[in-house]
XYZ file of C-alpha atoms in Angstrom:
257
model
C 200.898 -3.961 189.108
C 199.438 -2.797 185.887
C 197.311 -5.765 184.938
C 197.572 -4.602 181.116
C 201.307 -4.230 180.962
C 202.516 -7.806 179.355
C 199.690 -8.260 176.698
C 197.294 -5.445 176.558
C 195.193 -6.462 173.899
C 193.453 -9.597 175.047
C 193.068 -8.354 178.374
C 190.990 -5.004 177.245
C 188.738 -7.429 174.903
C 188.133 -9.249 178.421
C 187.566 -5.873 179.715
C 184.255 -5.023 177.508
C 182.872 -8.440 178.165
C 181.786 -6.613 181.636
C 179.939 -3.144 180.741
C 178.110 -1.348 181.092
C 178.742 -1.684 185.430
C 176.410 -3.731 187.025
C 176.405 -1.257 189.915
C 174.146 0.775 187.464
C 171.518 -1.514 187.574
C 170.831 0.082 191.260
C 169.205 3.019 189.552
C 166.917 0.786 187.379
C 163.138 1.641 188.722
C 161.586 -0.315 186.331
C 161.203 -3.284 184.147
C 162.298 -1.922 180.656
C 165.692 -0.108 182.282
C 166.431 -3.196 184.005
C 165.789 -4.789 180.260
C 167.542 -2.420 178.618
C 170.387 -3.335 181.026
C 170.561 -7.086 179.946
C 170.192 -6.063 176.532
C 173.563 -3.265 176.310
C 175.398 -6.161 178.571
C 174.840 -8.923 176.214
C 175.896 -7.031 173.359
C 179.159 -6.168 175.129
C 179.562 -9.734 176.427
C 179.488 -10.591 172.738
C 181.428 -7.722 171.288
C 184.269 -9.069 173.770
C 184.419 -12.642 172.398
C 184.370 -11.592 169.390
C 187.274 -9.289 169.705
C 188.583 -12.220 171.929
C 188.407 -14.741 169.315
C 189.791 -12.478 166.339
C 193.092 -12.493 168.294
C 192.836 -16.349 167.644
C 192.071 -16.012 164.426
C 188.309 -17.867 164.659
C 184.927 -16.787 164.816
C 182.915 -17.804 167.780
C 179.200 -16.736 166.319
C 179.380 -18.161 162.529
C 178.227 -21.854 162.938
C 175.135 -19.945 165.063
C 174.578 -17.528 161.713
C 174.830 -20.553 159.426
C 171.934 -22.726 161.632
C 169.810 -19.071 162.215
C 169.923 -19.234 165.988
C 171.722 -15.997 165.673
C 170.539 -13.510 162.994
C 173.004 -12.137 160.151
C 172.113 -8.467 161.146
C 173.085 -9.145 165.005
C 176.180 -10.829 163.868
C 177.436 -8.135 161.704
C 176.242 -5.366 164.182
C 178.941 -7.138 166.982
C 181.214 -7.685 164.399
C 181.152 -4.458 163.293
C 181.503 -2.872 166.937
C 184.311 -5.361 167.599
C 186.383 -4.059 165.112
C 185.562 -0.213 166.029
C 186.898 -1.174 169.351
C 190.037 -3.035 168.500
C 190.817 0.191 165.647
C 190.287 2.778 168.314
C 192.184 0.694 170.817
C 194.856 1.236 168.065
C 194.543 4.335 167.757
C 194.966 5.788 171.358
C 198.214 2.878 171.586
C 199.620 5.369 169.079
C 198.571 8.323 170.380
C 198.252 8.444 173.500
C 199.760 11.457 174.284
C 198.369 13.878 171.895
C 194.649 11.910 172.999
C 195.245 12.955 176.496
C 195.316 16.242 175.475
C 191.883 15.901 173.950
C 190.604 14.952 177.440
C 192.939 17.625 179.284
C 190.965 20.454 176.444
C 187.967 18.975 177.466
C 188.764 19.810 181.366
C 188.210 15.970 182.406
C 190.344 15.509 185.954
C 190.961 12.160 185.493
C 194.609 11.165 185.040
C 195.449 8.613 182.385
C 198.537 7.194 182.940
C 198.673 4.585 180.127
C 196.731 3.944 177.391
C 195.249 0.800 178.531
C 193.606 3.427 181.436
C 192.378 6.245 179.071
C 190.846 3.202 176.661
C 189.331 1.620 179.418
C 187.880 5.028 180.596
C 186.286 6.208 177.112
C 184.677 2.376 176.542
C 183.148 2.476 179.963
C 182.019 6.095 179.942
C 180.411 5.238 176.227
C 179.247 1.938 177.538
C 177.634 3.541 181.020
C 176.273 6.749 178.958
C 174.049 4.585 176.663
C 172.540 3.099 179.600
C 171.897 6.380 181.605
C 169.629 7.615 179.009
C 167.183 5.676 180.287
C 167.724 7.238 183.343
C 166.252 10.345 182.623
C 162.405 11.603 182.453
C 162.273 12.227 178.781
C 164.942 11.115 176.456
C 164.857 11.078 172.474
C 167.950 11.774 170.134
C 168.179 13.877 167.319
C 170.135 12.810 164.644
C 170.986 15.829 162.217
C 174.247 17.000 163.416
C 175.532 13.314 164.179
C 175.002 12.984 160.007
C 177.016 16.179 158.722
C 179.886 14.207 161.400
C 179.180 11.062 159.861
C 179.445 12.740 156.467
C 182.974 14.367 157.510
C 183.725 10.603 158.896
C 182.919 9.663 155.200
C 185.323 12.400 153.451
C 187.943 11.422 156.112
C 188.027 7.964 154.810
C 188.168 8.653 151.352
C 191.021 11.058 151.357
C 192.518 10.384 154.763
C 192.747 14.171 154.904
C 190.785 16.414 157.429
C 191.096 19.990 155.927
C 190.380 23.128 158.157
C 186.566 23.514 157.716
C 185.678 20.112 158.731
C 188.031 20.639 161.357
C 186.135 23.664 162.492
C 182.513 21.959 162.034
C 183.872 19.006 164.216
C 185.060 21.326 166.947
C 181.637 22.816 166.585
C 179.843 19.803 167.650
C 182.127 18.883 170.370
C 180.933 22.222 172.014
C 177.331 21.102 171.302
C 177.725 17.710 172.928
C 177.910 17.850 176.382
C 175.495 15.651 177.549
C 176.578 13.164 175.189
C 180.344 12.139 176.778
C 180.954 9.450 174.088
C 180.190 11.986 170.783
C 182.262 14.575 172.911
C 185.294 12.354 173.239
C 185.232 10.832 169.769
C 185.130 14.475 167.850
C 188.107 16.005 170.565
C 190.375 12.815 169.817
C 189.751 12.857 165.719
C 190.550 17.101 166.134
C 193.237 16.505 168.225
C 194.967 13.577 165.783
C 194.304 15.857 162.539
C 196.083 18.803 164.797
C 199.160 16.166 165.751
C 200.107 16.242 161.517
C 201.436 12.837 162.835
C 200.748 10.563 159.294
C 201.040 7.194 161.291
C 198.710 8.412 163.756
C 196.793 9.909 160.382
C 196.403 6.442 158.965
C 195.181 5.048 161.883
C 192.700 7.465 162.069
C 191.930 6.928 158.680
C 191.170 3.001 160.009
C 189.209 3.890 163.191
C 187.147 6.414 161.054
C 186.214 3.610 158.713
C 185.270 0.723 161.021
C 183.310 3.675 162.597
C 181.464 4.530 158.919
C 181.019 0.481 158.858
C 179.424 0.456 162.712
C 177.392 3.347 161.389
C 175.834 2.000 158.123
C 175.368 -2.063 160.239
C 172.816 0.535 162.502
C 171.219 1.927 159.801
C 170.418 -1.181 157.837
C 168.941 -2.715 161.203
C 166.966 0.548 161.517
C 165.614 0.157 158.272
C 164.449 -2.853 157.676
C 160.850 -2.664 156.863
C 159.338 -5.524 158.491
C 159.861 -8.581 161.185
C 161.291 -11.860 160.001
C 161.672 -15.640 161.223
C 164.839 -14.192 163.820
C 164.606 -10.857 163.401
C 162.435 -8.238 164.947
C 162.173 -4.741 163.414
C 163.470 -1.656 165.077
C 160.767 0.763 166.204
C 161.323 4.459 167.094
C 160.625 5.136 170.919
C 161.401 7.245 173.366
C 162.166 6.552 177.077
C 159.761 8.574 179.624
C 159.841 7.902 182.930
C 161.706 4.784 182.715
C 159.372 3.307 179.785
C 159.773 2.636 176.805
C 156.942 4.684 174.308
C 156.610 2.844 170.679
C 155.802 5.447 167.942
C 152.954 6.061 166.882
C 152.490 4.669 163.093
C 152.185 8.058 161.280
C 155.576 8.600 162.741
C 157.610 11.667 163.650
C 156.018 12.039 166.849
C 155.745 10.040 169.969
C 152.637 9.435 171.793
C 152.752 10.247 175.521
């Protein structure tokens, strides 16, 4: 039996309440993966009752914003990635047939019967991804090319139109990203929408493209904020080597190992 088939929706905001998979933790050798762990799996615990609670039509976090036990920043940040979720959830509802052909393009050999399955498979391969990062022996990101597909994101939005050089830019990247599962997946499903010419599918692309703008620019004000504050503690750049974490040094642009 198809545990999603009566009332999908609540039951895939359960569903992220329980990434990224504990069995992961297995490969943890040290202290900061094994923090980093707690950290991704408390923001998805979160994420899911707010998505959760949104179906109810309350907010379980804003009594904690109004007494400061939770900080405005954090709050809009699960917010924010809540309502990502639920729009792309939306999105592959719609389309799920023309999305599993972004996934059959991209030679995956997973079958995705519904589109509970193939949502459930992208948010866990995202959610597991981030976490394997740390896995690695040297791990920084590079964030040029993720801004000209932000930027197209942006132009999406505005016009709801993707016209055939962005198209070819985004196609671009998803042949660049293929150590990055989550960016792959995202660029093959917006090219394969665009391609459908479906306009409901359009405008719901036009939706998940700007909760996705909104996720974006929540990250970027947390990543620039200047200094520490009362319930707040400023983003530094680091990179992970050999399962640590390694602060910046303050001239930034580099990273002392």
């Amino acid at each position: 039996m198809n545990p999603f088939s009566s009332s999908p929706e609540p039951s895939l905001a359960k569903y992220i309440g329980h990434l990224p998979r504990q069995s992961l933790l297995k490969y943890a050798q040290t202290e900061d993966q094994k923090a980093y762990w707690g950290h991704l799996a408390a923001f998805y615990f979160f994420v899911s009752h707010c998505w959760q609670a949104k179906l109810q039509g309350n907010d379980p976090f804003i009594e904690a914003v109004e007494d400061q036990t939770v900080n405005q920043w954090y709050y809009d940040a699960i917010w924010a990635r809540a309502n990502l979720l639920q729009n792309l959830w939306k999105l592959i509802e719609s389309g799920h047939p023309w999305i599993s052909k972004a996934f059959a393009n991209q030679e995956y050999d997973c079958p995705f019967t519904s589109a509970p399955d193939l949502f459930c498979h992208i948010i866990e391969m995202q959610a597991n991804y981030t976490f394997s990062r740390c896995l690695k022996p040297y791990h920084n990101v590079s964030t040029p090319e993720r801004l000209k597909a932000w930027k197209i994101l942006r132009k999406l939005v505005s016009t709801n139109e993707l016209k055939a050089p962005q198209r070819k830019v985004l196609k671009s990247l998803t042949s660049q990203y293929h150590g990055n599962s989550w960016l792959l997946v995202s660029l093959a499903v917006i090219c394969t929408v665009a391609d459908s010419g479906n306009q409901e599918l359009l405008q719901k692309l036009n939706d998940y493209c700007t909760a996705a703008v909104r996720d974006m620019e929540v990250t970027v004000t947390g990543l620039s904020r200047k200094r520490s504050s009362k319930n707040f503690e400023k983003f530094y750049s680091f990179t992970w080597h050999h399962g640590n974490i390694v602060p910046a040094n303050k001239t930034g642009g580099t990273y002392s190992l």
